[in-house]
Each structure stands twice: as structure tokens, then as C-alpha cells.
CSV table of C-alpha atoms in Angstrom, one decimal:
chain,number,residue,atom,x,y,z
A,1,UNK,CA,25.9,-4.0,49.1
A,2,UNK,CA,22.4,-5.3,48.7
A,3,UNK,CA,21.4,-8.4,46.8
A,4,UNK,CA,20.1,-6.3,44.0
A,5,UNK,CA,23.4,-4.5,43.6
A,6,UNK,CA,25.3,-7.7,43.8
A,7,UNK,CA,23.1,-9.2,41.1
A,8,UNK,CA,23.6,-6.2,38.9
A,9,UNK,CA,27.4,-6.1,39.3
A,10,UNK,CA,27.6,-9.8,38.7
A,11,UNK,CA,25.6,-9.5,35.5
A,12,UNK,CA,27.5,-6.6,34.0
A,13,UNK,CA,30.9,-7.9,35.1
A,14,UNK,CA,30.5,-10.7,32.5
A,15,UNK,CA,30.9,-8.1,29.7
A,16,UNK,CA,33.7,-6.3,31.5
A,17,UNK,CA,31.8,-3.0,32.1
A,18,UNK,CA,30.1,-2.0,35.3
A,19,UNK,CA,29.7,1.3,37.0
A,20,UNK,CA,28.4,4.8,37.1
A,21,UNK,CA,28.6,7.4,34.3
A,22,UNK,CA,28.7,10.9,35.7
A,23,UNK,CA,29.8,14.5,34.9
A,24,UNK,CA,29.7,18.1,35.8
A,25,UNK,CA,27.7,21.0,34.2
A,26,UNK,CA,28.6,24.6,34.6
A,27,UNK,CA,27.4,27.9,33.2
A,28,UNK,CA,29.8,29.2,30.6
A,29,UNK,CA,29.3,32.8,31.5
A,30,UNK,CA,29.7,32.6,35.2
A,31,UNK,CA,31.5,29.3,35.7
A,32,UNK,CA,29.1,28.3,38.4
A,33,UNK,CA,27.4,24.9,38.8
A,34,UNK,CA,24.1,24.5,37.0
A,35,UNK,CA,21.2,22.7,38.5
A,36,UNK,CA,18.3,21.0,36.7
A,37,UNK,CA,20.0,20.4,33.4
A,38,UNK,CA,18.5,17.4,31.7
A,39,UNK,CA,21.0,14.8,30.5
A,40,UNK,CA,19.3,12.4,28.1
A,41,UNK,CA,20.8,9.1,26.7
A,42,UNK,CA,20.0,9.5,23.0
A,43,UNK,CA,22.1,6.5,22.0
A,44,UNK,CA,22.9,3.7,24.4
A,45,UNK,CA,21.4,0.9,26.3
A,46,UNK,CA,20.2,1.0,29.9
A,47,UNK,CA,19.9,-1.9,32.3
A,48,UNK,CA,18.3,-1.7,35.8
A,49,UNK,CA,15.2,-0.7,37.6
A,50,UNK,CA,15.5,3.0,36.7
A,51,UNK,CA,15.6,2.7,32.9
A,52,UNK,CA,12.5,4.6,31.9
A,53,UNK,CA,12.0,6.0,28.4
A,54,UNK,CA,13.6,8.5,27.9
A,55,UNK,CA,16.7,7.6,30.0
A,56,UNK,CA,17.5,10.8,31.8
A,57,UNK,CA,19.2,12.3,34.8
A,58,UNK,CA,19.3,15.9,36.1
A,59,UNK,CA,22.1,17.8,37.6
A,60,UNK,CA,22.0,18.7,41.3
A,61,UNK,CA,23.0,21.9,43.1
A,62,UNK,CA,26.7,21.1,42.6
A,63,UNK,CA,26.2,20.6,38.8
A,64,UNK,CA,26.7,16.9,39.0
A,65,UNK,CA,24.5,14.2,37.3
A,66,UNK,CA,25.0,10.5,37.9
A,67,UNK,CA,23.7,7.5,36.0
A,68,UNK,CA,23.9,5.2,39.0
A,69,UNK,CA,24.6,1.5,38.4
A,70,UNK,CA,24.8,0.7,42.1
A,71,UNK,CA,21.7,2.3,43.7
A,72,UNK,CA,23.8,4.4,46.1
A,73,UNK,CA,22.8,7.8,44.8
A,74,UNK,CA,19.2,7.5,43.7
A,75,UNK,CA,18.0,4.4,45.5
A,76,UNK,CA,17.8,0.8,44.5
A,77,UNK,CA,14.7,1.3,42.5
A,78,UNK,CA,16.5,3.8,40.2
A,79,UNK,CA,19.5,1.7,39.1
A,80,UNK,CA,20.7,2.8,35.6
A,81,UNK,CA,23.6,0.9,34.1
A,82,UNK,CA,24.6,2.4,30.7
A,83,UNK,CA,26.1,0.3,27.9
A,84,UNK,CA,27.1,1.4,24.4
A,85,UNK,CA,24.5,0.3,21.8
A,86,UNK,CA,25.4,-2.5,19.4
A,87,UNK,CA,27.4,-1.2,16.4
A,88,UNK,CA,28.3,2.0,18.1
A,89,UNK,CA,31.4,3.0,20.1
A,90,UNK,CA,30.1,5.7,22.4
A,91,UNK,CA,27.0,6.8,24.3
A,92,UNK,CA,25.3,9.9,23.0
A,93,UNK,CA,24.3,12.3,25.8
A,94,UNK,CA,22.1,15.3,25.1
A,95,UNK,CA,22.4,18.3,27.6
A,96,UNK,CA,19.4,20.6,27.6
A,97,UNK,CA,17.9,23.4,29.7
A,98,UNK,CA,15.5,26.2,28.8
A,99,UNK,CA,17.4,29.4,27.7
A,100,UNK,CA,20.6,27.4,26.8
A,101,UNK,CA,21.9,25.8,23.7
A,102,UNK,CA,21.6,22.1,23.6
A,103,UNK,CA,24.9,20.2,23.4
A,104,UNK,CA,25.5,16.6,22.2
A,105,UNK,CA,28.4,14.8,23.9
A,106,UNK,CA,29.7,11.4,22.8
A,107,UNK,CA,31.2,9.4,25.7
A,108,UNK,CA,32.9,6.0,25.5
A,109,UNK,CA,32.9,4.8,29.1
A,110,UNK,CA,36.4,4.5,30.6
A,111,UNK,CA,35.8,2.9,34.0
A,112,UNK,CA,38.1,3.5,36.9
A,113,UNK,CA,38.0,1.9,40.3
A,114,UNK,CA,37.2,4.2,43.3
A,115,UNK,CA,36.9,3.4,47.0
A,116,UNK,CA,34.0,4.6,49.1
A,117,UNK,CA,32.9,3.3,52.5
A,118,UNK,CA,35.0,0.2,52.1
A,119,UNK,CA,33.4,-0.7,48.8
A,120,UNK,CA,35.0,-0.6,45.3
A,121,UNK,CA,33.0,1.0,42.5
A,122,UNK,CA,33.7,1.6,38.9
A,123,UNK,CA,33.0,5.0,37.5
A,124,UNK,CA,33.4,6.8,34.2
A,125,UNK,CA,33.8,10.6,34.2
A,126,UNK,CA,32.3,12.5,31.3
A,127,UNK,CA,34.1,15.7,30.4
A,128,UNK,CA,32.9,18.9,32.1
A,129,UNK,CA,30.4,20.8,29.9
A,130,UNK,CA,30.0,24.6,30.0
A,131,UNK,CA,26.5,25.4,28.7
A,132,UNK,CA,26.0,28.5,26.7
A,133,UNK,CA,23.1,30.8,26.8
A,134,UNK,CA,21.0,31.0,23.6
A,135,UNK,CA,22.2,34.6,23.0
A,136,UNK,CA,25.9,33.9,23.8
A,137,UNK,CA,28.2,34.9,20.9
A,138,UNK,CA,30.1,32.1,19.1
A,139,UNK,CA,32.7,34.1,17.0
A,140,UNK,CA,34.1,31.1,15.2
A,141,UNK,CA,30.7,29.3,14.8
A,142,UNK,CA,32.1,26.0,16.0
A,143,UNK,CA,29.3,25.3,18.4
A,144,UNK,CA,31.3,26.4,21.5
A,145,UNK,CA,30.4,29.9,22.6
A,146,UNK,CA,33.1,32.4,23.3
A,147,UNK,CA,32.5,32.2,27.1
A,148,UNK,CA,32.9,28.4,27.1
A,149,UNK,CA,36.1,28.7,25.0
A,150,UNK,CA,37.5,31.0,27.6
A,151,UNK,CA,36.8,28.3,30.2
A,152,UNK,CA,38.4,25.5,28.1
A,153,UNK,CA,41.4,27.6,27.2
A,154,UNK,CA,40.6,27.5,23.5
A,155,UNK,CA,40.6,30.3,20.9
A,156,UNK,CA,37.2,31.9,20.5
A,157,UNK,CA,38.2,33.1,17.1
A,158,UNK,CA,39.5,29.8,15.7
A,159,UNK,CA,37.5,26.7,15.5
A,160,UNK,CA,40.7,24.7,15.5
A,161,UNK,CA,42.9,26.2,18.2
A,162,UNK,CA,45.7,23.7,17.8
A,163,UNK,CA,45.7,23.5,14.0
A,164,UNK,CA,45.3,19.8,13.6
A,165,UNK,CA,42.3,20.0,11.3
A,166,UNK,CA,40.0,18.6,14.0
A,167,UNK,CA,37.6,21.2,15.5
A,168,UNK,CA,37.7,22.3,19.1
A,169,UNK,CA,34.1,21.0,19.5
A,170,UNK,CA,35.0,17.5,18.3
A,171,UNK,CA,38.0,17.3,20.6
A,172,UNK,CA,36.0,18.5,23.6
A,173,UNK,CA,32.7,16.7,23.1
A,174,UNK,CA,33.2,14.1,20.4
A,175,UNK,CA,31.4,14.1,17.1
A,176,UNK,CA,29.5,11.7,14.8
A,177,UNK,CA,29.5,8.9,17.3
A,178,UNK,CA,33.2,9.1,18.1
A,179,UNK,CA,34.6,10.1,21.6
A,180,UNK,CA,38.0,11.6,20.7
A,181,UNK,CA,38.6,12.5,24.4
A,182,UNK,CA,38.6,8.7,25.2
A,183,UNK,CA,41.8,8.4,23.2
A,184,UNK,CA,43.3,11.5,24.8
A,185,UNK,CA,42.4,14.2,22.4
A,186,UNK,CA,43.0,17.8,23.4
A,187,UNK,CA,41.8,21.0,21.6
A,188,UNK,CA,45.0,22.8,22.7
A,189,UNK,CA,47.6,20.1,21.6
A,190,UNK,CA,47.9,18.6,18.1
A,191,UNK,CA,46.5,15.1,17.7
A,192,UNK,CA,46.9,12.6,14.9
A,193,UNK,CA,44.6,9.5,15.0
A,194,UNK,CA,45.3,6.3,13.1
A,195,UNK,CA,43.2,3.1,13.1
A,196,UNK,CA,45.3,0.1,12.4
A,197,UNK,CA,43.9,-3.3,11.4
A,198,UNK,CA,46.1,-6.3,10.6
A,199,UNK,CA,46.2,-9.7,9.0
A,200,UNK,CA,46.5,-12.9,11.1
A,201,UNK,CA,50.1,-13.3,12.1
A,202,UNK,CA,51.0,-9.7,11.2
A,203,UNK,CA,49.9,-7.8,14.3
A,204,UNK,CA,52.4,-5.0,14.9
A,205,UNK,CA,54.7,-5.3,17.9
A,206,UNK,CA,53.6,-3.0,20.7
A,207,UNK,CA,57.2,-1.9,21.2
A,208,UNK,CA,57.3,-0.7,17.6
A,209,UNK,CA,54.0,1.3,18.0
A,210,UNK,CA,55.3,2.8,21.3
A,211,UNK,CA,58.5,4.0,19.6
A,212,UNK,CA,56.6,5.8,16.9
A,213,UNK,CA,54.2,7.3,19.4
A,214,UNK,CA,57.3,8.5,21.5
A,215,UNK,CA,58.9,10.0,18.4
A,216,UNK,CA,55.8,12.1,17.8
A,217,UNK,CA,55.6,13.1,21.5
A,218,UNK,CA,59.3,14.3,21.2
A,219,UNK,CA,58.6,16.3,18.0
A,220,UNK,CA,59.8,20.0,18.0
A,221,UNK,CA,56.3,21.2,17.4
A,222,UNK,CA,54.8,24.0,19.6
A,223,UNK,CA,51.2,23.8,20.9
A,224,UNK,CA,48.8,26.5,22.3
A,225,UNK,CA,48.9,24.8,25.7
A,226,UNK,CA,52.6,25.6,26.0
A,227,UNK,CA,53.8,22.0,25.4
A,228,UNK,CA,55.8,20.6,22.6
A,229,UNK,CA,55.2,17.4,20.6
A,230,UNK,CA,52.2,15.8,18.9
A,231,UNK,CA,49.8,13.3,20.5
A,232,UNK,CA,49.8,10.3,18.1
A,233,UNK,CA,47.0,7.8,18.7
A,234,UNK,CA,47.8,4.5,17.0
A,235,UNK,CA,44.7,2.6,17.7
A,236,UNK,CA,45.3,-1.1,17.1
A,237,UNK,CA,41.8,-2.0,16.3
A,238,UNK,CA,41.2,-5.5,15.0
A,239,UNK,CA,42.5,-8.5,13.2
A,240,UNK,CA,41.2,-9.1,9.7
A,241,UNK,CA,39.4,-12.4,9.3
A,242,UNK,CA,41.5,-15.0,7.5
A,243,UNK,CA,38.8,-15.3,4.8
A,244,UNK,CA,39.1,-11.5,4.1
A,245,UNK,CA,42.9,-11.4,4.2
A,246,UNK,CA,43.7,-11.0,0.5
A,247,UNK,CA,47.4,-12.1,0.4
A,248,UNK,CA,48.1,-9.9,-2.6
A,249,UNK,CA,46.2,-6.6,-2.8
A,250,UNK,CA,46.2,-6.3,-6.5
A,251,UNK,CA,45.2,-3.8,-7.7
A,252,UNK,CA,46.3,-2.3,-4.5
A,253,UNK,CA,43.7,0.2,-3.6
A,254,UNK,CA,40.7,-1.6,-5.1
A,255,UNK,CA,41.4,-4.6,-2.9
A,256,UNK,CA,42.3,-2.4,0.0
A,257,UNK,CA,38.9,-0.7,-0.3
A,258,UNK,CA,37.1,-4.0,0.0
A,259,UNK,CA,38.6,-4.6,3.4
A,260,UNK,CA,38.3,-0.9,4.5
A,261,UNK,CA,34.6,-0.9,3.7
A,262,UNK,CA,34.0,-3.9,6.0
A,263,UNK,CA,36.3,-3.0,8.9
A,264,UNK,CA,36.7,0.8,9.1
A,265,UNK,CA,33.7,2.6,10.6
A,266,UNK,CA,32.7,5.5,8.4
A,267,UNK,CA,32.1,7.6,11.5
A,268,UNK,CA,35.8,7.7,12.1
A,269,UNK,CA,36.7,8.9,8.7
A,270,UNK,CA,36.8,12.7,9.6
A,271,UNK,CA,39.3,12.0,12.4
A,272,UNK,CA,41.2,8.8,11.8
A,273,UNK,CA,43.7,7.8,9.1
A,274,UNK,CA,43.2,4.2,8.2
A,275,UNK,CA,46.2,1.8,8.1
A,276,UNK,CA,46.1,-1.8,7.0
A,277,UNK,CA,49.0,-4.1,7.9
A,278,UNK,CA,48.8,-6.7,5.1
A,279,UNK,CA,51.0,-9.3,3.3
A,280,UNK,CA,51.9,-7.6,0.0
A,281,UNK,CA,50.4,-5.5,-2.8
A,282,UNK,CA,50.7,-5.7,-6.6
A,283,UNK,CA,52.9,-8.8,-6.4
A,284,UNK,CA,55.8,-6.7,-5.1
A,285,UNK,CA,58.0,-6.8,-2.0
A,286,UNK,CA,57.4,-3.1,-1.2
A,287,UNK,CA,57.2,-2.3,2.5
A,288,UNK,CA,54.2,-0.1,2.0
A,289,UNK,CA,52.2,2.5,0.2
A,290,UNK,CA,50.4,5.8,0.9
A,291,UNK,CA,47.2,6.7,-0.9
A,292,UNK,CA,48.6,10.0,-2.1
A,293,UNK,CA,50.6,12.7,-0.4
A,294,UNK,CA,49.1,13.9,1.8
A,295,UNK,CA,46.4,11.2,2.3
A,296,UNK,CA,43.9,9.4,4.5
A,297,UNK,CA,45.0,5.7,4.0
A,298,UNK,CA,48.2,3.7,4.0
A,299,UNK,CA,49.3,0.1,4.0
A,300,UNK,CA,52.3,-1.6,5.6
A,301,UNK,CA,53.2,-4.8,3.6
A,302,UNK,CA,56.1,-6.8,4.9
A,303,UNK,CA,54.4,-10.2,5.2
A,304,UNK,CA,56.7,-11.8,2.7
A,305,UNK,CA,60.0,-10.5,4.2
A,306,UNK,CA,62.6,-12.8,5.8
A,307,UNK,CA,61.1,-11.8,9.2
A,308,UNK,CA,57.4,-11.9,8.3
A,309,UNK,CA,55.9,-8.5,9.1
A,310,UNK,CA,59.4,-7.0,9.7
A,311,UNK,CA,61.6,-6.6,12.7
A,312,UNK,CA,60.7,-4.1,15.4
A,313,UNK,CA,63.0,-1.5,13.8
A,314,UNK,CA,61.5,-2.2,10.3
A,315,UNK,CA,58.0,-2.1,11.6
A,316,UNK,CA,58.5,1.2,13.5
A,317,UNK,CA,60.4,2.8,10.7
A,318,UNK,CA,57.8,1.8,8.0
A,319,UNK,CA,54.8,2.8,10.0
A,320,UNK,CA,56.3,6.2,10.7
A,321,UNK,CA,57.4,6.5,7.1
A,322,UNK,CA,54.0,5.7,5.6
A,323,UNK,CA,52.2,7.9,8.1
A,324,UNK,CA,54.7,10.6,7.1
A,325,UNK,CA,53.4,10.4,3.5
A,326,UNK,CA,49.8,10.7,4.8
A,327,UNK,CA,50.8,13.9,6.6
A,328,UNK,CA,52.5,15.5,3.6
A,329,UNK,CA,56.1,14.3,3.5
A,330,UNK,CA,57.7,13.0,0.3
A,331,UNK,CA,60.9,10.8,0.0
A,332,UNK,CA,62.9,14.0,-0.2
A,333,UNK,CA,60.8,16.0,2.2
A,334,UNK,CA,59.3,18.6,-0.1
A,335,UNK,CA,60.3,16.7,-3.3
A,336,UNK,CA,60.4,13.1,-4.6
A,337,UNK,CA,64.2,12.7,-4.8
A,338,UNK,CA,65.2,9.7,-2.8
A,339,UNK,CA,68.4,8.8,-0.9
A,340,UNK,CA,69.0,12.5,-0.6
A,341,UNK,CA,72.2,12.6,1.5
A,342,UNK,CA,71.6,16.1,2.9
A,343,UNK,CA,68.1,15.0,4.1
A,344,UNK,CA,68.2,13.5,7.5
A,345,UNK,CA,64.8,11.9,7.8
A,346,UNK,CA,63.0,8.6,8.2
A,347,UNK,CA,61.3,9.5,4.9
A,348,UNK,CA,64.4,8.8,3.0
A,349,UNK,CA,65.1,5.2,1.9
A,350,UNK,CA,68.5,5.5,3.5
A,351,UNK,CA,66.9,5.7,7.0
A,352,UNK,CA,63.4,4.1,6.7
A,353,UNK,CA,64.4,0.6,7.8
A,354,UNK,CA,67.5,1.6,9.9
A,355,UNK,CA,66.6,4.8,11.6
A,356,UNK,CA,68.9,7.8,12.0
A,357,UNK,CA,72.3,7.8,13.7
A,358,UNK,CA,72.2,10.6,16.3
A,359,UNK,CA,74.7,11.1,19.1
A,360,UNK,CA,76.2,7.7,18.5
A,361,UNK,CA,72.8,5.9,18.8
A,362,UNK,CA,71.6,4.1,15.7
A,363,UNK,CA,67.9,3.4,14.9
A,364,UNK,CA,66.6,6.7,16.0
A,365,UNK,CA,63.0,7.4,14.7
A,366,UNK,CA,62.6,11.0,13.6
A,367,UNK,CA,61.6,13.1,10.7
A,368,UNK,CA,64.0,15.9,9.7
A,369,UNK,CA,64.4,18.6,12.3
A,370,UNK,CA,67.4,20.3,10.7
A,371,UNK,CA,67.9,22.0,7.4
A,372,UNK,CA,71.0,21.3,5.3
A,373,UNK,CA,72.1,23.5,2.4
A,374,UNK,CA,72.1,22.4,-1.2
A,375,UNK,CA,75.1,20.5,-2.6
A,376,UNK,CA,76.6,19.7,-6.0
A,377,UNK,CA,77.6,16.1,-6.6
A,378,UNK,CA,80.5,17.3,-8.7
A,379,UNK,CA,82.1,19.1,-5.8
A,380,UNK,CA,81.8,18.1,-2.1
A,381,UNK,CA,84.2,18.6,0.8
A,382,UNK,CA,84.9,15.8,3.2
A,383,UNK,CA,86.4,18.2,5.6
A,384,UNK,CA,83.4,20.5,5.7
A,385,UNK,CA,80.6,18.0,5.0
A,386,UNK,CA,77.3,19.9,4.7
A,387,UNK,CA,76.4,23.4,5.6
A,388,UNK,CA,73.4,24.4,7.8
A,389,UNK,CA,70.6,26.7,6.9
A,390,UNK,CA,69.4,29.0,9.8
A,391,UNK,CA,68.1,28.4,12.3
A,392,UNK,CA,70.0,25.1,12.0
A,393,UNK,CA,73.6,25.4,13.2
A,394,UNK,CA,76.9,23.5,12.7
A,395,UNK,CA,76.5,22.3,16.2
A,396,UNK,CA,73.1,20.8,15.3
A,397,UNK,CA,74.5,19.0,12.4
A,398,UNK,CA,77.4,17.6,14.4
A,399,UNK,CA,74.9,15.3,16.2
A,400,UNK,CA,74.0,13.3,13.0
A,401,UNK,CA,75.7,10.5,11.1
A,402,UNK,CA,75.1,10.4,7.4
A,403,UNK,CA,74.3,7.5,5.1
A,404,UNK,CA,75.3,7.6,1.5
A,405,UNK,CA,72.7,5.3,-0.1
A,406,UNK,CA,72.1,3.0,2.8
A,407,UNK,CA,75.7,2.9,4.0
A,408,UNK,CA,76.6,4.8,7.1
A,409,UNK,CA,79.9,6.8,6.6
A,410,UNK,CA,82.3,7.8,9.3
A,411,UNK,CA,82.2,11.4,10.5
A,412,UNK,CA,79.1,13.6,10.8
A,413,UNK,CA,76.9,16.0,8.8
A,414,UNK,CA,79.0,18.9,10.0
A,415,UNK,CA,82.6,17.9,9.4
A,416,UNK,CA,85.1,15.1,8.5
A,417,UNK,CA,82.5,13.1,6.6
A,418,UNK,CA,84.0,10.2,4.6
A,419,UNK,CA,81.7,10.7,1.6
A,420,UNK,CA,83.2,8.0,-0.6
A,421,UNK,CA,84.0,5.5,2.2
A,422,UNK,CA,87.8,5.5,1.4
A,423,UNK,CA,88.7,5.5,5.0
A,424,UNK,CA,90.6,8.8,4.6
A,425,UNK,CA,89.3,12.3,5.0
A,426,UNK,CA,90.5,14.0,1.8
A,427,UNK,CA,91.4,17.6,1.4
A,428,UNK,CA,90.0,19.7,-1.4
A,429,UNK,CA,86.9,18.7,-3.3
A,430,UNK,CA,85.7,15.4,-4.7
A,431,UNK,CA,82.8,14.1,-6.8
A,432,UNK,CA,80.3,11.9,-5.0
A,433,UNK,CA,76.9,10.4,-5.8
A,434,UNK,CA,74.6,11.9,-3.2
A,435,UNK,CA,71.2,10.4,-4.3
A,436,UNK,CA,72.2,6.8,-5.2
A,437,UNK,CA,71.4,7.1,-8.9
A,438,UNK,CA,74.8,6.1,-10.1
A,439,UNK,CA,76.2,9.4,-11.4
A,440,UNK,CA,77.8,12.5,-9.9
A,441,UNK,CA,76.1,15.1,-12.1
A,442,UNK,CA,73.1,16.1,-9.9
A,443,UNK,CA,72.5,19.3,-8.0
A,444,UNK,CA,70.9,18.3,-4.7
A,445,UNK,CA,68.4,20.8,-3.3
A,446,UNK,CA,68.4,22.0,0.3
A,447,UNK,CA,66.5,19.9,2.7
A,448,UNK,CA,63.5,21.0,4.8
A,449,UNK,CA,62.5,20.7,8.5
A,450,UNK,CA,59.8,18.1,8.2
A,451,UNK,CA,58.1,18.8,11.5
A,452,UNK,CA,57.3,22.3,10.5
A,453,UNK,CA,55.9,21.2,7.2
A,454,UNK,CA,53.3,18.6,8.2
A,455,UNK,CA,49.8,18.7,6.6
A,456,UNK,CA,47.2,17.5,8.9
A,457,UNK,CA,44.1,17.6,6.7
A,458,UNK,CA,44.9,14.4,4.7
A,459,UNK,CA,44.2,16.1,1.3
A,460,UNK,CA,41.0,17.4,2.9
A,461,UNK,CA,39.8,14.1,4.2
A,462,UNK,CA,40.6,14.8,7.8
A,463,UNK,CA,38.3,17.5,9.3
A,464,UNK,CA,34.8,17.7,10.7
A,465,UNK,CA,31.7,19.8,10.3
A,466,UNK,CA,32.3,21.9,13.4
A,467,UNK,CA,35.3,23.6,11.9
A,468,UNK,CA,32.8,26.4,11.5
A,469,UNK,CA,34.0,29.7,10.1
A,470,UNK,CA,37.5,28.4,10.0
A,471,UNK,CA,36.5,25.7,7.6
A,472,UNK,CA,39.1,27.1,5.2
A,473,UNK,CA,41.6,25.4,7.4
A,474,UNK,CA,40.7,22.3,5.5
A,475,UNK,CA,42.0,23.0,2.0
A,476,UNK,CA,40.3,22.0,-1.2
A,477,UNK,CA,41.0,18.4,-2.3
A,478,UNK,CA,44.6,18.6,-3.2
A,479,UNK,CA,47.6,16.3,-3.4
A,480,UNK,CA,51.2,17.1,-3.6
A,481,UNK,CA,51.4,13.6,-5.2
A,482,UNK,CA,48.3,11.9,-6.5
A,483,UNK,CA,47.5,8.4,-5.4
A,484,UNK,CA,48.1,6.9,-8.9
A,485,UNK,CA,51.6,8.4,-9.0
A,486,UNK,CA,52.7,7.8,-5.4
A,487,UNK,CA,56.0,5.9,-5.5
A,488,UNK,CA,56.0,2.5,-3.9
A,489,UNK,CA,58.2,2.3,-0.8
A,490,UNK,CA,61.4,0.4,-0.2
A,491,UNK,CA,61.8,-3.4,-0.6
A,492,UNK,CA,63.8,-5.6,1.7
A,493,UNK,CA,66.4,-6.1,-1.1
A,494,UNK,CA,66.8,-2.4,-1.6
A,495,UNK,CA,67.2,-1.9,2.1
A,496,UNK,CA,70.2,-4.2,2.0
A,497,UNK,CA,72.1,-2.4,-0.7
């Protein structure tokens, strides 16, 4: 490598980024490579001998363009090392050619090492772009013509193929300065994005975050690409400065907003929920709070618990619980009733901090994936436990243990359930408090399958402009529970009862 290239690599290595940005451009109609497409850096910084104004490259006969940081492709007098501009998080690349629609692509460099001729280079691949002719139809008006949608495997008649309230365009190309593909977004598999900021000393455990992510990945949710599960992107972003870390958010949302305005980039608002891991709010010991159901924001507040910030299980359960409120789940699934014994979900106080008991394993993170029939507290059968509602079966219920309040009873949700904890499975019918309110006079409604009831639009705060003709996928500003009436979540004391 020449002295010039050595100097360049040494200079950019100091900021941890060095290498080539490159990508492929094809014709949407034919799928063939496109030559002489101009790629202009509309937002970004260029270092090197080839940084003219404007900063451009053109695709070659194979449809490839390369912003070359090493001088291997275009010569040492045409070195172009691209960096994200200050205050931004992605490059903005503009693709243009006469007779074709201009496309803006946001790319956050994600460098990988490659070997060539005994040398190691760092390169960042921009997603393939299929350019559309000016006259090409775009049935769903999302900015991706029908021919390109066919290439990407998306639905030409829905601007949100996977139904996650983020447009196909945004998941393919990024939007508003955010490169969703960098985080792993797909237009054919549901994505949920959360930025998490945290107080000093309260950084969530990576193991807790990984468990929540895995729970979403294992969700019984079907996707257009044939897979199951939801891609949850918990982006642990930054620590709140000690001077800004208000130790009691009081009033909760007013103080929360002071921090959010300083730390959460507005460009992420159409795509990311915002979570703040803080000490406490409203002088309470509550584990957290959601800003309405569904909603855009939530807080996790276990700083004053006996294990500051919570144990791994408490962190994982509470993060998933509060996010559950943000995506439309109440403490009783589709209602506010808490400790609902026939509702097997992390959304219930009975399971938030402990997880579910499934197949003999305690601490399982999951929303309800089974439906249990209604029950009368005045008359329950320990022999028969709860009844399933199709498509849930008795066999499905037999996998689950049941908590009455927060106490795990012997038996399972299908049969031989020691409702009253007497140690004996009684014949006939008995009265039992099934919602932890101290009486046995309530009728407990049937429970829902949470995973099929999720609301992705965050009360219309999640969703971008490229939803096009399917903009009705983002409902009017509606809450199942308004922010001012959202119930605070469990305290450490309540979790011990």
C-alpha cells in the first residue's frame, strides 16, 4: 500500500472508521445492471484527494459504484473517504439518471473486513437499489415502483407489506436521516425499534436485553417472508449525563420530556419508541410507566429497589412489560383487570417480575399465546382448572403453571390446579379469588392471545410519510388508555406479596 494510503488509513483509524462505501444499481424493469447512474453525497463529509464538490461517483458496466478510501479503484488522486456529518447518523446518497426517478438512500456505514491481494480493507455495502423509470407505475404510492417491489419481494399494493406501520420505502432505503437497514430492518418481517437511554449506574444488563429480543424472535407471529417472530431492535443508545439525571421524575412526563428533548433525535420519532431507564417517578416505587396504551414512550424505574435497577429477571420482565403497553397490551390483555388468573402473560402483575412457568421452567418471558375461557370466582374446579378457547387446546394449557396473585400453585392451567393452595386437589367446586382483589364475587373475562393483538402504530406516533396510499394503516390518534389514566406498574413490595 502506498504512503498516501497508509497515511489515510492511519488518520481515519483514529476515529474507528475507514474504508470504501459501495453498492449496486439495477434497472427495476429488467433487473439488469445500470451504468452511468450518478450517486451524490448530499449529506456527509469526504476526506481525500478526490473530494470535489459535489461528491459523486458513477456506476460502471456491472452497476457498481465505489467511494474508494484506498485509491485502488480510481487511483490515488481520487481517494474518497466518507464520514457521517456531525449531528447526523447516516450518509444521504442521491441516485439519479435521466429518465428515472431519483431515489434518496440513507446509509450508516457498517464496515466489514475483506481480504484482497494480501491486504485487509474495510468496506460498507449499501443496499441494492432498483431504479424505476419515470413512467413506471407505483400502485401504493410509497415511492417504490411496482417493478422494484417485485424485485424486493414486497407487495406492490401495500406500502407496508409486513404491517409494522413502517413503510417498505423506509425499511429499504431509510428515511429522514435514519438508516433502518443498519439495525436489521426488513420490509417483509415485522420490526419494532426502541431507543433506550439510561441513568448513570442503571445501564440495563445486556443479558436482559438479549432475553427480551429472543422472546420477540420466538413470537408466534407470521410474516410475509415465511418466517415467524418479530425483529425487536433494542438500541442501547447513551447514558444520561449526571447533571440531567432527575432522580424523581415528578411530574413524570413533564420531567421525562426535558430529557427526551435533549437526548432523543427527532428524526427517529417516526420509527423508534423511546425508553428511559431512570431512578423513580412521582415519588413512587413503581417499576415503570407507559405513556398511554398504545404509546410511543415508556420508562423503567427501579433505581430505588433493593437491587438498584433490578435483577436480570426484573429488568427483562419490566422492559418487555412496559414495551407491551406501548404496543397495545393492558394489564389484563384487552382490559385493565390485573392479576387475572386465566391470563398467562408477562403483562399481568403476577408474571411481570417472575416470568411464566412453562414446561417446568420458571422465568419464561412471553406475552399470552393461549386463550383461556372465562371463569366465575364463585365456582371453580381444581380438577378441571381452566378451559381453552379454540384454537387453544387442553394440551396447550397443560404446559403452563398458574399464579394466583403472585403465588405459583401446583398443577397446571389444564387440570389438577390447587387454586387455594391447600395442598389437596378438591372435588366439586370451590370459591376462589382469581384477581387478587380480596373477594370471590367477580366474573373473570376470557383472556386473549396477545401476540395477535399487537398495535404497532403507537397511537399513530409510529409511521412515516412513505406509507403512501396505505396511510390509513396508521389510525387516527387513539388510545385504548390515555396517558393521564395509565395505571402505574408494579412496585417491589407488591411483587413480593
